[in-house]
Short mmCIF file of C-alpha atoms in Angstrom, two decimals:
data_model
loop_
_atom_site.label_atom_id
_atom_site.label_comp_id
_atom_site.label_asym_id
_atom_site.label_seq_id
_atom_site.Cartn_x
_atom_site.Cartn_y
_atom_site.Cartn_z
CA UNK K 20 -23.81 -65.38 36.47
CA UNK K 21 -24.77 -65.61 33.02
CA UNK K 22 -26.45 -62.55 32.91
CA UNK K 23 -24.05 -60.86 34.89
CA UNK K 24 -21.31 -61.70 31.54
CA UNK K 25 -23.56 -60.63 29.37
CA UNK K 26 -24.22 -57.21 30.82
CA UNK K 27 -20.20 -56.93 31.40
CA UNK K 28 -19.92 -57.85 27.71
CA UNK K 29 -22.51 -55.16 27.04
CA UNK K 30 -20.65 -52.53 28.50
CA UNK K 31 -16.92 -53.66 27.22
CA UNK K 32 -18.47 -53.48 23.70
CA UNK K 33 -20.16 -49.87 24.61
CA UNK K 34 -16.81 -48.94 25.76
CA UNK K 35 -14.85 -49.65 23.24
CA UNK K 36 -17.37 -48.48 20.46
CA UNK K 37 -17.53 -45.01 22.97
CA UNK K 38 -13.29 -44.90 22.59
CA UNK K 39 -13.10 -45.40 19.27
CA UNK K 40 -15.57 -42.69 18.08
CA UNK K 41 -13.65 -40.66 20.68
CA UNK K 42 -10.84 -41.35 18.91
CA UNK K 43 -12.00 -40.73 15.58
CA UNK K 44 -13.67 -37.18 16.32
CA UNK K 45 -9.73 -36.49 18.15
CA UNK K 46 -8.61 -37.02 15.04
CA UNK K 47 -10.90 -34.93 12.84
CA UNK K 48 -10.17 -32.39 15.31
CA UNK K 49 -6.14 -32.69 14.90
CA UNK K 50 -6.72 -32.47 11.20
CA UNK K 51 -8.70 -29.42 10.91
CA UNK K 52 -6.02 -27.74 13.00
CA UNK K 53 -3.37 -28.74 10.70
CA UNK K 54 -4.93 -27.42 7.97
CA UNK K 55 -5.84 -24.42 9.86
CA UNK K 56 -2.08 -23.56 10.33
CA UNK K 57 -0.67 -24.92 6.95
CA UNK K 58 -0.07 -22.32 4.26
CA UNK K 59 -3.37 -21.14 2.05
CA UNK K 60 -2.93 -21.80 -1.66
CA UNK K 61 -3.30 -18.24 -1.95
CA UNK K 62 0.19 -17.73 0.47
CA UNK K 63 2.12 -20.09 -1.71
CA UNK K 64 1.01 -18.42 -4.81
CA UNK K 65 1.82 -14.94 -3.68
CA UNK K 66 5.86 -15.99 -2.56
CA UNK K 67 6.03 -18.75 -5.50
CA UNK K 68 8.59 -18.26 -8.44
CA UNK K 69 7.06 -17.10 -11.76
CA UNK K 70 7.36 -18.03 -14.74
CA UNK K 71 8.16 -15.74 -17.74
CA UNK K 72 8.22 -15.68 -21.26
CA UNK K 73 9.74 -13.45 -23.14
CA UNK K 74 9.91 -14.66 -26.70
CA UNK K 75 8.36 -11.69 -28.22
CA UNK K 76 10.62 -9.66 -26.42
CA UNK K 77 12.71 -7.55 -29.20
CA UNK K 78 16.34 -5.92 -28.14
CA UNK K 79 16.17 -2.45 -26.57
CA UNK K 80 12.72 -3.39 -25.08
CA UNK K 81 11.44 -4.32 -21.63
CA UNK K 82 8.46 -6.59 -20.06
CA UNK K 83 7.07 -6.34 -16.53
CA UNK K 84 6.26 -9.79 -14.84
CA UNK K 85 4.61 -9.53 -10.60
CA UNK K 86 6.54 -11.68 -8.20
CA UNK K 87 6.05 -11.35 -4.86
CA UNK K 88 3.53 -8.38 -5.32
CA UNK K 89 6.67 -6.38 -6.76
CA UNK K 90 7.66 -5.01 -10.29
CA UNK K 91 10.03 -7.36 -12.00
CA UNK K 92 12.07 -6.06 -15.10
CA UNK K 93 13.41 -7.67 -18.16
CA UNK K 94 14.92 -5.85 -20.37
CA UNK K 95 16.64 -7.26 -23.64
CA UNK K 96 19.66 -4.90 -24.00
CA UNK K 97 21.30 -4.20 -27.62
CA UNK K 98 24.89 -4.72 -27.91
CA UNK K 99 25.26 -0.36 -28.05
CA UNK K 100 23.40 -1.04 -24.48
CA UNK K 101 25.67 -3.34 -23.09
CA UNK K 102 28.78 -1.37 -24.53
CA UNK K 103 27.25 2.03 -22.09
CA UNK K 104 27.95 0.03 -19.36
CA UNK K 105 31.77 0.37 -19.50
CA UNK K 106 31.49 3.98 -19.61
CA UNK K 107 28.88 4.58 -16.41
CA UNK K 108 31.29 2.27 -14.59
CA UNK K 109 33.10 5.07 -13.16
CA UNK K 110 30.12 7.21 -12.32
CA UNK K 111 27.60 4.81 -10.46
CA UNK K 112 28.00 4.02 -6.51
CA UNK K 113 28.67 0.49 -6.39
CA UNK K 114 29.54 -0.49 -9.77
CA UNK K 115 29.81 -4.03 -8.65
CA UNK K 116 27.11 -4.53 -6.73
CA UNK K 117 28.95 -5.51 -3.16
CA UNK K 118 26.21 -3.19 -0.52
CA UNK K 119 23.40 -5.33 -1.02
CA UNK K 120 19.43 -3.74 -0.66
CA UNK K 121 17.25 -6.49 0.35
CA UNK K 122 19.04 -9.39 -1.76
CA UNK K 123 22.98 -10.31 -2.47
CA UNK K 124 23.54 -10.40 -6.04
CA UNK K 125 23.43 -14.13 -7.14
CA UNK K 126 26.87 -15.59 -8.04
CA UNK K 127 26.26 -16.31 -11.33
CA UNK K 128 25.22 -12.53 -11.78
CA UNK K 129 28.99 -11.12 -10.97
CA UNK K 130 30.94 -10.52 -14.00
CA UNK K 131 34.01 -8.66 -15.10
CA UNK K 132 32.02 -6.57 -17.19
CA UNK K 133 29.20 -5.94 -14.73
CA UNK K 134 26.45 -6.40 -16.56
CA UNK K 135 24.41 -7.76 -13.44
CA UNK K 136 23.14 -10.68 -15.90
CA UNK K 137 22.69 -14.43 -15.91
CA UNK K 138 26.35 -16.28 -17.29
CA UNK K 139 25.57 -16.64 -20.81
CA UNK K 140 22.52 -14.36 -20.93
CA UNK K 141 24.26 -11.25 -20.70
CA UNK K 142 21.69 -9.33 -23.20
CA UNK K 143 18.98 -10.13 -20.29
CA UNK K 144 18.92 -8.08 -17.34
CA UNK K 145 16.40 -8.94 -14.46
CA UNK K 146 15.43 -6.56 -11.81
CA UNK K 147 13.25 -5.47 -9.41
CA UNK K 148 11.89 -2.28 -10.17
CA UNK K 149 11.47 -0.73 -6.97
CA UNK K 150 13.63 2.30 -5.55
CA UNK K 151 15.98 1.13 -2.79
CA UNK K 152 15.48 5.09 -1.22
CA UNK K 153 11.34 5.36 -0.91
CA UNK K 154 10.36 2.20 -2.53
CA UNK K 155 8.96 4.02 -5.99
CA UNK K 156 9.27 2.80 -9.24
CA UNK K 157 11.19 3.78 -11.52
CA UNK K 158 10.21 4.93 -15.20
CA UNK K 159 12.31 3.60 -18.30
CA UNK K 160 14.41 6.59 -20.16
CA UNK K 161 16.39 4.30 -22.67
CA UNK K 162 17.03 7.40 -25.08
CA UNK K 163 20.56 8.28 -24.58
CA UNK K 164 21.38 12.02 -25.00
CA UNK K 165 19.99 15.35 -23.05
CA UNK K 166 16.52 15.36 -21.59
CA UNK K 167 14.34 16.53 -18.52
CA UNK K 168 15.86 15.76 -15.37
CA UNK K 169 18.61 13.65 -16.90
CA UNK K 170 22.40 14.57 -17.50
CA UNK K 171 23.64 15.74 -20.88
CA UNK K 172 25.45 12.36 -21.19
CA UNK K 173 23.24 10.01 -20.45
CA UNK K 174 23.28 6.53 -21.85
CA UNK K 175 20.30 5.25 -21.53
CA UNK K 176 18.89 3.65 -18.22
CA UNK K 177 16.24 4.83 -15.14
CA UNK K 178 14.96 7.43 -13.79
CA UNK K 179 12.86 7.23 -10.26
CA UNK K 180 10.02 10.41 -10.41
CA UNK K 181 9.82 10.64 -6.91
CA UNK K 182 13.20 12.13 -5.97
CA UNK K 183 15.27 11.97 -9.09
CA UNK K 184 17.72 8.91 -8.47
CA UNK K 185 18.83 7.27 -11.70
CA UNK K 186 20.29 3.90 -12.62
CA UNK K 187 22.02 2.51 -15.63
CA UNK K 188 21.22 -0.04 -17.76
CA UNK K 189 22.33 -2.82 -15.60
CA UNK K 190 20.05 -1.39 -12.66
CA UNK K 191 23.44 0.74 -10.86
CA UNK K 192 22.67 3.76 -9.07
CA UNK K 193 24.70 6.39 -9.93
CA UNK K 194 26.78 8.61 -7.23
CA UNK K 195 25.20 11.59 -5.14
CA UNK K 196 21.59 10.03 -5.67
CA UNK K 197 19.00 9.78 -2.97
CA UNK K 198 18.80 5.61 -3.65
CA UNK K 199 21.46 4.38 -1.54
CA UNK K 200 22.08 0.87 -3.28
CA UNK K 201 21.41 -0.68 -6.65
CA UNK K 202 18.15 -2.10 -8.17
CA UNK K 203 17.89 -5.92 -6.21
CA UNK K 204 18.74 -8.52 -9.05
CA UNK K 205 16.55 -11.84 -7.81
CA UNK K 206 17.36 -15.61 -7.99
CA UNK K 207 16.05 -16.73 -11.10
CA UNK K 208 17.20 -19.46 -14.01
CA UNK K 209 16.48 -19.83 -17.11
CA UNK K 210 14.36 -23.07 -18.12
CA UNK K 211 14.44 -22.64 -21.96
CA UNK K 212 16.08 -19.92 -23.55
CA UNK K 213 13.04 -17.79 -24.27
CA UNK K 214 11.70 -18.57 -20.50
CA UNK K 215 13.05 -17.34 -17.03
CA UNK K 216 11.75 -18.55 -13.56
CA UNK K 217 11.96 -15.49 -11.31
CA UNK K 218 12.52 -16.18 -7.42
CA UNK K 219 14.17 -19.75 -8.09
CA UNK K 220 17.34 -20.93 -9.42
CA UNK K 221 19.75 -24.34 -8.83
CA UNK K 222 20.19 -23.51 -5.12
CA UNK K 223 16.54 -23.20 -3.89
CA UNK K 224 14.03 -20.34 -3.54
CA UNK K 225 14.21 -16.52 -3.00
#
């Protein structure tokens, strides 16, 4: 009988060393396939907000910052920028941005003088320079006055090579233009005032 317990002993102590190295290779397997299906760091990176700094950025110029593989614009505009504005009111499409392309213009981006800015950083305007018709980009032309392709009272704003739309300088398409909407305007806050996070603001992510 004695032998008979130990041999039973034997094999309760095989068993349970068998089940728990079962258990631990069921788990090693479980893990690799959640890693397998979470997110690469290379996925985050290329939807994650980005930073930008623009404190050598001088009035009347513009930077270009990726995000999300795209073109994003900042452009410091001069108060003579800002002042065009009023006057290409009347001639863009949707001079206050209500027919959305791919993203609704953030709240704090609506203003009575639609300037398509952050409240309190009106100088600033943030876009994403890609053409709502083809998806081209668009080429800067901020010297008002007569030139190639341009109207002989132009203000200063866009000008897309491929098919000739143009855009002010708050990123509005102007009437009878192959582009359909304005330039997208993209969350973003400001987390100093010389630094902007693009695809973020107070409400969560792009």
């Amino acid at each position: 009988m004695s032998n008979e317990k130990q041999v039973d002993s034997g094999r309760r102590g095989l068993l349970v060393a068998t089940c728990a190295a079962g258990g631990v290779a069921g788990l090693a397997t479980a893990g690799a396939f959640v890693s397998t299906f979470q997110p690469s760091e290379r996925a985050k990176a290329a939807g994650a907000p980005v930073e930008a700094d623009i404190s050598d950025l001088k009035p009347g110029e513009m930077k270009v910052f990726e995000w999300r593989g795209k073109p994003v614009w900042i452009m410091k505009r001069t108060p003579e920028q800002l002042k065009t504005l009023a006057d290409t009111t009347a001639e863009v499409a949707d001079p206050e941005s209500t027919k959305p392309y791919t993203m609704d213009l953030p709240d704090y981006c609506k203003n009575k003088n639609n300037t398509r800015s952050h409240a309190g950083h009106e100088e600033n305007l943030v876009v994403v320079g890609i053409c709502p018709h083809l998806g081209c980009s668009p080429s800067s032309r901020f010297t008002p006055g007569p030139q190639t392709s341009l109207p002989d009272n132009w203000e200063g704003g866009f000008l897309c090579p491929c098919h000739g739309s143009t855009f002010d300088l708050a990123g509005r398409v102007f009437k009878n233009k192959p582009a359909p909407n304005n330039l997208d305007v993209p969350r973003h806050m400001y987390l100093s005032e010389n630094k902007i996070l693009i695809g973020k603001d107070e409400k969560g992510e792009a």
